[in-house]
Each structure stands twice: as structure tokens, then as C-alpha cells.
Amino acid sequence: MRERIDIASLVAGLVIIALGTLLLLDRVDVLDLRFGWLVPALAGTIGAILLAGGLANRSP
Amino acid sequence: MSTPTPGDPLDPTGDPEPVTSGDPLEAHASDPGSGTAPEMAPDVEPGAVPDVEPDTAPETEPMAAYSAAAGEGTPRRLTRSRSERVFGGVAGGLGRYFDVDPVVFRIGFAAATLAGGLGVFAYLAALLFVPDEGADRSPAGRSRLLTIAGAVVLSIAALAALDNGPGLFFGPLVPLAILGGVGYGIYRAVRGRSDGRPVTFSRLAGWVGLGAGAMLAAFALAFASAWATAEGSGAVIAAIVIAIGGLLVGSATRSRGARWLALPALLLAVPLGVVAAADVSFDGGFGERSYRPASVADLPRDGYRLGAGELVVDLRDVDLPAGRETVLDLRLGMGSAEVLVSEDVCVITDTRVGGGYVNLRGRDSGGLDVDFLVRADTNAAPRLLVRGDIGLGALEIIDEPYGSFDGRRRFDRDGSDGFNFGDTTVEDGACSRVEIASAG
């Protein structure tokens, strides 16, 4: 039987990896992260997690 | 139908959901006040035994008062009252839930509001997260709430990206979101553990203790992340965040994955991001440092550094060379820095502040991501260039005659009259022409 993918975990994992990569690039001086970009990055991550959680719970 | 798993990042209590894709409450009881007949959750598999939430256990005698008010056999549930409503029914609902006069809660909200405004936020959070009496609390309803919350936060992200300004996020939304999350967590904790027995002081104290412990653990994790980042280990923390993200992706093949992992990941990532964006570094130590060089030769080539604390550099004894530019570098992770100069020195600056403000002889700029640039021409006067790099805090460049500086004085930030924004040219003392560019 084919296992179902938990979309919420998948999306949360991917956006957290993206956020972590952004922060890592700042820490190794590849880019200079400032609040102007940190805020949309954090809000986007949290929003995507919430949205995916809500949509995943609704799907049958 | 998925299986219950402990810990859901969207469920701060970490309680296992009795039924993950179908709320049993809807299958067993009607909503108080709704008057609707019980319905089986539509996504309960045929043949599956619907789980019963603990709060559907038979009521005990002390619950008689509540039962009489809410209806015999009705499960305990925190809702905003419609009958005891002054504004949103929050105090009325709390009073009914805890079998206490709602006036007690109203006084509490009013007192908390007067003592710093916390009551308003708490009330708004309760309005947001505590359902109205008779409202839909089915999984679809909760999912809808999450979906709406996600859409709102994503909209904020888009607005912040378009505006490139973090003010909205770090303004009222963050405290509101934190309080809302805490309120929701307490509600879920109380609801999940309320097994029909009366809420006694010891049980309530236990729940509060549990919540406080969880918050303390979360704070400790976030603080450790911020501290490690400021100490130079931010790359390690970022790698841990990425690894947690990988674990989440890997867990997606399970029925509900390991969604709870999102919470520690965010608790690590958010403080890391804030410290990184502010460029806070504890390189340079902690405490109060005061320097009073006697000559230009005494100025350190790599400038003055302090990790966190108060830094004072008094240059009034230094005879700066006329007609030339002397550079002073300052790097402060967190705290305040003051540079004292003589009145006959033309001071210019190129300062970056992650969060805080910079003040040059009464002209200042503050906020997040502040870049404060002051250029000037001089004739024969000595010129001092202050290159500041402040993480979180303030840099003040002051010309004070001897004896008038007490080491604690701060400029009145209201004296700038909108002088900070845009490019401005003014005449200023020892500087023959001053240009100011500021962003923040």
C-alpha cells in the first residue's frame, strides 16, 4: 500500500531548510541579511507552516 | 484517517490529538448553545471507534452548578459567552468555565490593561482564539482558522517584502501573536486536561506551572540560540535548523509526520535571525568601558570594541590635527556607546545600527536597519570620522564642555524635527557644510 505524504510536514521542512540556508549564508558572509529581508523571510516561513497545516488537516 | 501523534507545532500543549482527522466531540455531543444535533465527523473511517475526549467523562457532583447552567451531560468547553457579554463575552465565558463570577475576570483584564496594556492584548488574543458560544469547532473549523492565520501571516510577509520595512512585524503584531499563542496554548492545555472534575486551585496551579515550564524551556532554547549566535556560533545553529528541516521532510512519509519539530526549529531560527540581522557580536567582552586617550597616537588602529554594555570614548583631551580627517572605529554588539568631542571639532559619521538609534550632536535617526551618514567640508578645523557599527543599542556623539557631562545624560530625541530623513544640507559649527543621509 502506498504511504500518504504529510504535506504539512513536507512544506514545513522545506521552508525551514530554506530559512536555515538563508541564515547560514549570512553567518558565513555570503550575504548580508538585514531586518528588511529577515522579516518577510520569517513571516513567510511561519505563514507557510500555518497554511500548510490548515490545508493538510482539511484534506480527507 | 491518520493516527494520533504526540506533539503538534500547531498544538502548543503537545497533547496527542484524540482523533486527528475527526473531532470526536462533534460526534458525541452537541455544541452548547448551538442547539444542533450531534453529527458523526465526516472523515471518520467506517468501523473505526470514535475516541472520546477526556472531558466527555461523566460529571461529578461538584460540577452540578456548571451542568445546571450549561445543560446536563454537556462537555466542559471554554467559549465566549453570549448571555454574559459586555464586549466579547471573554470574561463571561471564563467565569462560566471556572464557575467564578465574571466580574473577577473583568477586574483582572482592567487591572492588566492599566498596568501596561497587557489586558488589552490578552483580551484580543482570547477574542481571536476562544470560540464564540455555538461556534464551529470541528476539525474543519480549526483548519480554517489555521488557513486564515497562515494567509494573514503570508500577506504580512508580502507587505514587509514590498515595503522592505520590518516595522509592521516588530510593532504590535509580534507581542499580539505571542500572547495569542500563549493564550491558545493555555486554552488547549486546560481543555485537553479537563476531565470533568472541578477545577481546583491545585489543578489550576499545576496547569499554570506546566505552561510556565514550557515557556521557560522555549525561552531558554531561544536565548541559547541568540547567545551562541552572538558568540560566533551562528553557522552551527543555522546548520541545526537545516537538519531539523531535513528531519521534518523525512518524517513526511508518516501519517502526521513530526510537525512538532517546526516549533524548536523556529525557536532556534528566529533569535538567530534577529541577532544576525542586527549584526550583534559579543566580540569585545562585556561591561562598562571608558577610554580617555591623550593623543591621536593613543587611538587603537582597529578601533574600540565591546560585546555588550556601555562604552564611553572621551576625545576631549585629544588634539586632533587641523585640516585632516581622523578616523575612529566603534563596534558595539549591544548597549550604548558615547563619544565625547570638543566643540571645535567637525564630526562626521558613517554608522550602521541594527536596531536602536544614533545621535550626532542632537541629530538622530532610529529604528531598525539604520544607516546614518553625515558628510561635511571643513576649512581649518579638525575633522573626526566616527565609523560606528552598533548591533542593538545607541551611539551618541556629544560635544560637552568639561564638568557638564555626568556620564548618563541622553539627548532629547525629539529635537530632530524630522531632520533625519532625506538628504539635508546645513551649516554646523566647525563643519562648513554638512550633508546628512539617513535610512531606517
XYZ file of C-alpha atoms in Angstrom:
500
model
C 0.000 0.000 0.000
C 1.329 3.400 -0.930
C 2.041 5.718 2.006
C 0.469 9.137 2.061
C 2.747 12.113 2.285
C 2.031 14.534 5.112
C 2.028 17.780 3.165
C 2.221 19.910 6.309
C 5.459 18.271 7.448
C 6.869 18.381 3.941
C 6.145 22.086 3.473
C 7.306 22.945 6.995
C 10.536 21.043 6.446
C 11.232 22.690 3.099
C 10.607 26.244 4.276
C 12.663 25.666 7.411
C 15.509 24.337 5.287
C 15.225 27.452 3.117
C 15.221 29.727 6.156
C 18.153 27.887 7.704
C 20.079 28.173 4.454
C 19.443 31.912 4.319
C 20.701 32.305 7.879
C 23.695 30.094 7.198
C 24.663 32.167 4.164
C 24.577 35.267 6.345
C 26.722 33.681 9.001
C 29.374 32.622 6.501
C 29.362 36.145 4.986
C 27.957 35.150 1.618
C 25.154 37.649 2.054
C 24.314 40.409 4.490
C 20.921 39.730 5.989
C 19.129 42.719 7.474
C 15.753 43.158 9.101
C 14.250 44.339 5.837
C 14.625 40.849 4.434
C 14.599 38.854 7.632
C 11.039 39.896 8.440
C 9.455 38.667 5.198
C 11.555 35.516 5.422
C 10.367 34.737 8.951
C 6.774 35.717 8.276
C 6.780 33.713 5.054
C 8.108 30.659 6.855
C 5.589 30.864 9.679
C 2.757 31.645 7.281
C 3.606 28.731 5.027
C 3.728 26.350 8.001
C 0.353 27.543 9.275
C -1.214 27.461 5.840
C 0.090 24.006 5.062
C -1.069 22.755 8.456
C -4.542 24.142 7.899
C -4.889 22.824 4.382
C -3.453 19.426 5.265
C -5.913 18.983 8.115
C -8.797 19.784 5.830
C -7.873 17.290 3.164
C -9.663 13.945 3.659
C -7.711 8.509 8.756
C -4.453 9.337 10.309
C -3.197 8.136 13.624
C -2.651 10.327 16.639
C 0.839 11.562 17.216
C 2.121 13.440 20.195
C 3.189 16.983 19.743
C 1.914 19.204 17.070
C 3.607 22.532 16.426
C 0.191 23.932 15.953
C -0.866 22.465 19.274
C 1.322 24.089 21.924
C 0.280 21.622 24.561
C 1.847 18.785 22.699
C -1.123 16.682 23.628
C -1.924 13.789 21.419
C -4.998 14.551 19.416
C -7.640 12.026 20.336
C -8.657 11.874 16.718
C -6.594 13.684 14.189
C -8.943 13.919 11.310
C -12.188 13.970 13.147
C -13.019 15.714 16.341
C -14.911 13.247 18.484
C -16.651 15.991 20.331
C -18.760 16.679 17.340
C -19.573 13.014 17.123
C -20.767 12.739 20.697
C -22.268 15.918 21.813
C -23.992 18.888 20.539
C -22.472 22.262 20.892
C -23.684 24.122 23.927
C -25.769 26.869 22.731
C -25.842 25.753 19.180
C -28.795 23.517 19.571
C -27.659 21.304 16.745
C -27.928 17.566 16.787
C -24.753 15.525 17.230
C -23.091 14.610 13.996
C -20.527 11.998 13.161
C -17.385 13.604 11.816
C -17.428 13.005 8.099
C -13.884 11.728 7.883
C -14.174 9.003 10.481
C -13.458 5.740 8.810
C -16.214 3.172 8.722
C -15.829 0.757 11.544
C -13.454 2.983 13.445
C -14.228 3.501 17.100
C -14.540 7.188 17.730
C -12.271 8.324 20.517
C -13.759 10.170 23.381
C -12.113 13.266 24.717
C -11.409 13.182 28.414
C -13.791 15.997 29.024
C -16.701 13.857 27.973
C -16.337 11.770 31.133
C -19.352 11.654 33.418
C -19.663 14.704 35.519
C -19.055 14.548 39.203
C -21.122 16.185 41.843
C -19.250 19.458 42.149
C -19.953 20.033 38.522
C -23.619 20.256 39.219
C -23.624 24.034 39.200
C -21.963 24.151 35.841
C -24.125 21.418 34.481
C -27.214 23.211 35.606
C -26.061 26.275 33.766
C -24.784 24.613 30.652
C -27.050 21.629 30.374
C -26.737 18.161 31.847
C -24.273 15.978 30.011
C -22.775 18.858 28.111
C -18.977 18.627 27.933
C -16.946 21.382 29.511
C -15.773 23.764 26.929
C -14.351 27.260 27.084
C -16.350 29.548 24.869
C -17.123 33.237 24.797
C -20.430 33.716 26.498
C -23.375 35.218 24.691
C -25.555 35.674 27.737
C -22.853 37.231 29.973
C -21.457 39.529 27.333
C -20.264 43.070 27.875
C -17.896 43.305 24.942
C -16.797 39.980 23.511
C -18.017 37.561 26.154
C -14.496 36.543 27.208
C -14.907 37.253 30.921
C -18.368 35.729 30.867
C -17.033 32.581 29.234
C -14.138 32.321 31.690
C -16.496 32.841 34.587
C -18.800 30.105 33.401
C -15.904 27.753 32.698
C -14.291 28.200 36.099
C -17.602 28.709 37.907
C -16.484 32.112 39.113
C -18.249 35.443 38.885
C -17.213 37.033 35.545
C -16.654 40.317 37.355
C -13.459 38.824 38.782
C -12.085 38.356 35.269
C -13.307 41.769 34.156
C -11.442 43.368 37.033
C -8.380 41.300 36.106
C -8.497 42.442 32.477
C -8.984 46.050 33.540
C -6.119 45.898 36.031
C -3.799 44.283 33.490
C -4.753 46.944 30.978
C -3.969 49.747 33.385
C -0.690 48.077 34.335
C 0.940 48.362 30.926
C -1.779 47.367 28.494
C -1.326 43.618 28.771
C -5.011 43.155 29.449
C -5.953 44.535 26.051
C -3.637 42.129 24.268
C -4.803 39.206 26.380
C -8.425 40.074 25.697
C -7.804 40.443 21.974
C -5.957 37.134 21.936
C -8.906 35.488 23.687
C -11.269 37.083 21.189
C -9.176 35.612 18.430
C -8.676 32.117 19.770
C -11.548 31.318 22.103
C -14.522 30.319 20.003
C -17.835 32.005 20.340
C -20.574 30.098 22.088
C -22.140 27.855 19.485
C -19.317 28.362 17.009
C -17.977 25.560 14.860
C -15.005 23.828 16.474
C -14.839 20.890 14.165
C -11.506 19.957 12.569
C -12.644 21.812 9.500
C -13.247 24.862 11.659
C -9.819 24.614 13.265
C -8.207 24.018 9.888
C -9.975 27.056 8.570
C -8.535 29.077 11.432
C -5.033 27.833 10.677
C -5.514 28.506 6.982
C -6.692 32.024 7.659
C -3.833 32.624 10.107
C -1.348 31.321 7.555
C -2.786 33.504 4.830
C -2.643 36.559 7.090
C 0.970 35.932 8.050
C 1.910 35.346 4.418
C 0.213 38.610 3.500
C 2.254 40.364 6.151
C 5.358 38.740 4.710
C 4.471 40.026 1.258
C 3.755 43.510 2.568
C 7.007 43.554 4.510
C 8.916 42.382 1.434
C 7.313 45.010 -0.789
C 7.822 47.761 1.741
C 11.171 46.341 2.788
C 10.285 47.567 6.222
C 10.055 45.429 9.318
C 8.114 47.938 11.401
C 4.769 46.224 10.988
C 6.135 42.910 12.123
C 8.048 44.197 15.095
C 5.351 46.656 16.037
C 2.194 45.407 17.650
C 1.971 42.110 15.776
C 4.722 40.183 17.500
C 3.509 40.761 21.073
C -0.030 40.117 19.905
C 0.993 36.887 18.214
C 2.996 35.721 21.232
C 0.174 36.465 23.623
C -2.313 34.856 21.281
C -0.162 31.750 21.066
C 0.234 31.604 24.828
C -3.482 32.098 25.325
C -4.301 29.411 22.821
C -1.795 27.069 24.443
C -3.310 27.620 27.874
C -6.772 27.084 26.461
C -5.732 23.852 24.784
C -3.947 22.720 27.933
C -6.965 23.418 30.080
C -9.386 21.898 27.619
C -7.255 18.846 26.980
C -6.806 18.100 30.675
C -10.210 18.999 31.917
C -11.701 15.591 32.548
C -14.961 16.769 34.007
C -13.632 17.127 37.514
C -13.932 20.545 39.112
C -11.134 22.969 38.525
C -9.454 23.307 41.868
C -6.727 25.702 42.776
C -4.126 22.938 42.876
C -5.100 21.701 39.407
C -5.088 25.209 38.034
C -1.702 25.810 39.654
C -0.460 22.615 38.052
C -1.547 23.749 34.615
C -0.028 27.172 35.125
C 3.179 25.531 36.302
C 3.221 23.269 33.267
C 2.651 26.221 30.949
C 5.277 28.271 32.723
C 7.741 25.395 32.468
C 7.093 25.007 28.753
C 7.511 28.732 28.214
C 10.703 28.715 30.254
C 12.098 25.867 28.171
C 11.170 27.700 24.964
C 12.755 30.888 26.246
C 15.906 29.005 27.250
C 16.204 27.477 23.790
C 15.697 30.832 22.100
C 18.117 32.560 24.467
C 20.751 29.867 23.881
C 20.365 30.329 20.144
C 20.765 34.099 20.389
C 23.718 33.837 22.717
C 25.514 31.231 20.597
C 24.974 33.362 17.504
C 26.357 36.470 19.186
C 29.323 34.419 20.345
C 30.079 33.437 16.773
C 28.407 30.042 16.513
C 25.520 31.175 14.330
C 26.572 28.909 11.478
C 26.243 25.895 13.763
C 22.761 26.961 14.850
C 21.768 27.523 11.212
C 23.036 24.040 10.364
C 20.932 22.599 13.194
C 17.885 24.427 11.813
C 18.541 22.959 8.373
C 18.964 19.491 9.905
C 15.626 19.825 11.712
C 14.055 20.852 8.416
C 15.521 17.717 6.864
C 14.053 15.593 9.655
C 10.663 17.178 9.025
C 10.857 16.375 5.334
C 11.951 12.847 6.156
C 9.067 12.414 8.566
C 6.518 13.448 5.951
C 6.003 9.858 4.929
C 4.463 9.152 8.330
C 0.785 9.806 8.726
C 1.198 13.115 10.535
C 4.921 13.465 10.181
C 6.725 15.136 13.022
C 5.148 18.550 12.807
C 6.154 19.413 16.349
C 9.747 19.728 15.096
C 8.762 23.011 13.455
C 8.486 24.614 16.889
C 12.082 24.046 18.095
C 13.298 24.922 14.599
C 11.579 28.304 14.796
C 12.693 28.828 18.388
C 16.260 28.464 17.129
C 15.850 30.306 13.833
C 14.040 33.441 14.974
C 16.595 34.623 17.572
C 19.393 33.571 15.233
C 17.854 35.730 12.529
C 17.379 38.715 14.814
C 20.945 38.580 16.107
C 22.241 38.059 12.573
C 20.218 40.929 11.122
C 21.274 43.260 13.909
C 24.820 42.000 13.470
C 25.266 41.613 17.193
C 28.595 40.202 18.218
C 29.879 39.678 21.731
C 33.423 40.009 20.467
C 34.999 42.542 22.790
C 33.665 41.436 26.140
C 31.027 42.792 28.476
C 30.617 45.572 30.981
C 31.351 49.267 31.220
C 34.384 50.565 29.385
C 35.616 54.109 29.484
C 38.552 55.348 27.419
C 40.194 58.754 27.537
C 43.079 58.833 25.089
C 45.501 61.733 25.384
C 46.609 61.916 21.773
C 45.854 60.609 18.301
C 48.594 58.032 18.750
C 46.623 56.522 21.634
C 43.671 55.706 19.385
C 43.685 51.971 18.638
C 44.184 51.191 14.985
C 41.254 48.762 14.894
C 39.041 50.990 16.998
C 37.152 50.288 20.195
C 35.074 47.138 20.602
C 32.592 45.994 23.191
C 30.301 42.983 23.071
C 27.618 44.233 25.406
C 27.489 47.062 27.896
C 28.333 50.736 27.964
C 31.226 52.202 26.053
C 32.447 55.755 26.554
C 35.238 57.267 24.482
C 36.261 60.725 25.632
C 38.289 62.512 22.962
C 38.254 65.958 24.515
C 41.905 65.680 25.525
C 42.978 64.653 22.040
C 44.440 67.399 19.924
C 43.103 66.327 16.538
C 45.120 67.591 13.567
C 43.595 70.585 11.828
C 42.554 70.212 8.212
C 42.842 66.445 8.333
C 40.465 63.622 8.975
C 40.913 61.320 11.926
C 39.021 58.033 11.896
C 37.502 56.448 14.972
C 36.027 52.963 14.627
C 33.486 51.757 17.148
C 31.901 48.331 17.268
C 29.272 47.569 19.866
C 27.175 44.409 19.963
C 24.506 45.541 22.379
C 24.241 48.526 24.678
C 25.184 52.151 24.425
C 28.227 53.969 23.121
C 29.106 57.609 23.714
C 31.788 59.641 22.059
C 32.686 62.952 23.687
C 34.333 65.530 21.454
C 35.367 69.158 21.675
C 33.126 71.779 20.202
C 35.756 72.929 17.724
C 35.897 69.514 16.021
C 33.851 68.857 12.904
C 32.361 65.411 13.406
C 31.052 63.286 10.581
C 29.879 59.713 10.771
C 29.147 56.592 8.833
C 27.198 54.448 11.249
C 25.093 51.381 10.924
C 22.673 50.363 13.657
C 20.813 47.058 13.523
C 18.178 48.180 15.990
C 18.341 51.368 18.030
C 19.430 54.882 17.231
C 22.356 57.112 16.505
C 22.669 60.698 17.631
C 25.179 63.182 16.326
C 25.046 66.430 18.237
C 21.282 66.337 18.535
C 20.503 64.999 15.084
C 19.486 61.426 15.211
C 17.932 58.532 13.433
C 16.424 55.431 14.945
C 14.628 52.209 14.208
C 15.735 49.009 12.505
C 18.368 48.804 9.785
C 19.532 52.367 10.387
C 22.244 53.777 8.163
C 23.296 57.227 9.287
C 25.713 59.071 7.071
C 26.966 62.568 7.738
C 29.495 64.219 5.454
C 30.934 67.678 5.833
C 33.508 70.069 4.487
C 35.952 71.743 6.753
C 38.428 74.505 6.296
C 40.972 74.606 9.022
C 39.011 72.772 11.675
C 39.958 69.225 12.621
C 37.595 66.602 11.309
C 36.650 63.371 13.029
C 35.010 60.492 11.184
C 33.183 58.109 13.526
C 32.521 54.761 11.879
C 30.044 53.021 14.107
C 28.752 49.501 13.892
C 26.077 49.048 16.528
C 24.045 45.854 16.792
C 21.256 46.695 19.202
C 21.577 49.940 21.093
C 22.610 53.522 20.651
C 25.531 55.623 19.587
C 25.694 59.210 20.787
C 28.301 61.698 19.718
C 28.258 64.611 22.094
C 30.182 67.842 22.455
C 30.117 68.776 26.067
C 32.292 71.195 27.972
C 34.227 69.711 30.862
C 32.233 69.325 34.002
C 28.831 69.251 32.346
C 28.787 65.610 31.345
C 27.671 63.271 34.043
C 28.118 60.124 32.017
C 24.413 59.367 31.972
C 22.951 62.237 30.011
C 20.932 61.439 26.911
C 19.878 63.786 24.203
C 16.257 64.519 23.724
C 15.424 62.600 20.592
C 12.507 64.882 19.836
C 14.776 67.720 18.881
C 15.348 66.483 15.366
C 12.097 67.797 13.846
C 12.095 65.294 11.033
C 15.653 66.196 10.249
C 16.701 62.581 9.856
C 15.106 61.550 6.661
C 16.203 62.517 3.227
C 19.328 64.388 2.384
C 19.820 67.661 4.133
C 22.457 70.322 3.962
C 23.045 72.596 6.912
C 25.702 74.790 8.397
C 27.057 73.435 11.623
C 29.712 74.917 13.865
C 33.102 73.620 12.953
C 31.807 71.999 9.782
C 31.352 74.405 6.908
C 28.804 72.264 5.115
C 27.006 69.209 6.417
C 25.143 66.606 4.416
C 23.034 64.068 6.179
C 21.649 60.910 4.682
C 19.720 58.563 6.839
C 17.637 55.489 6.382
C 15.971 53.393 8.975
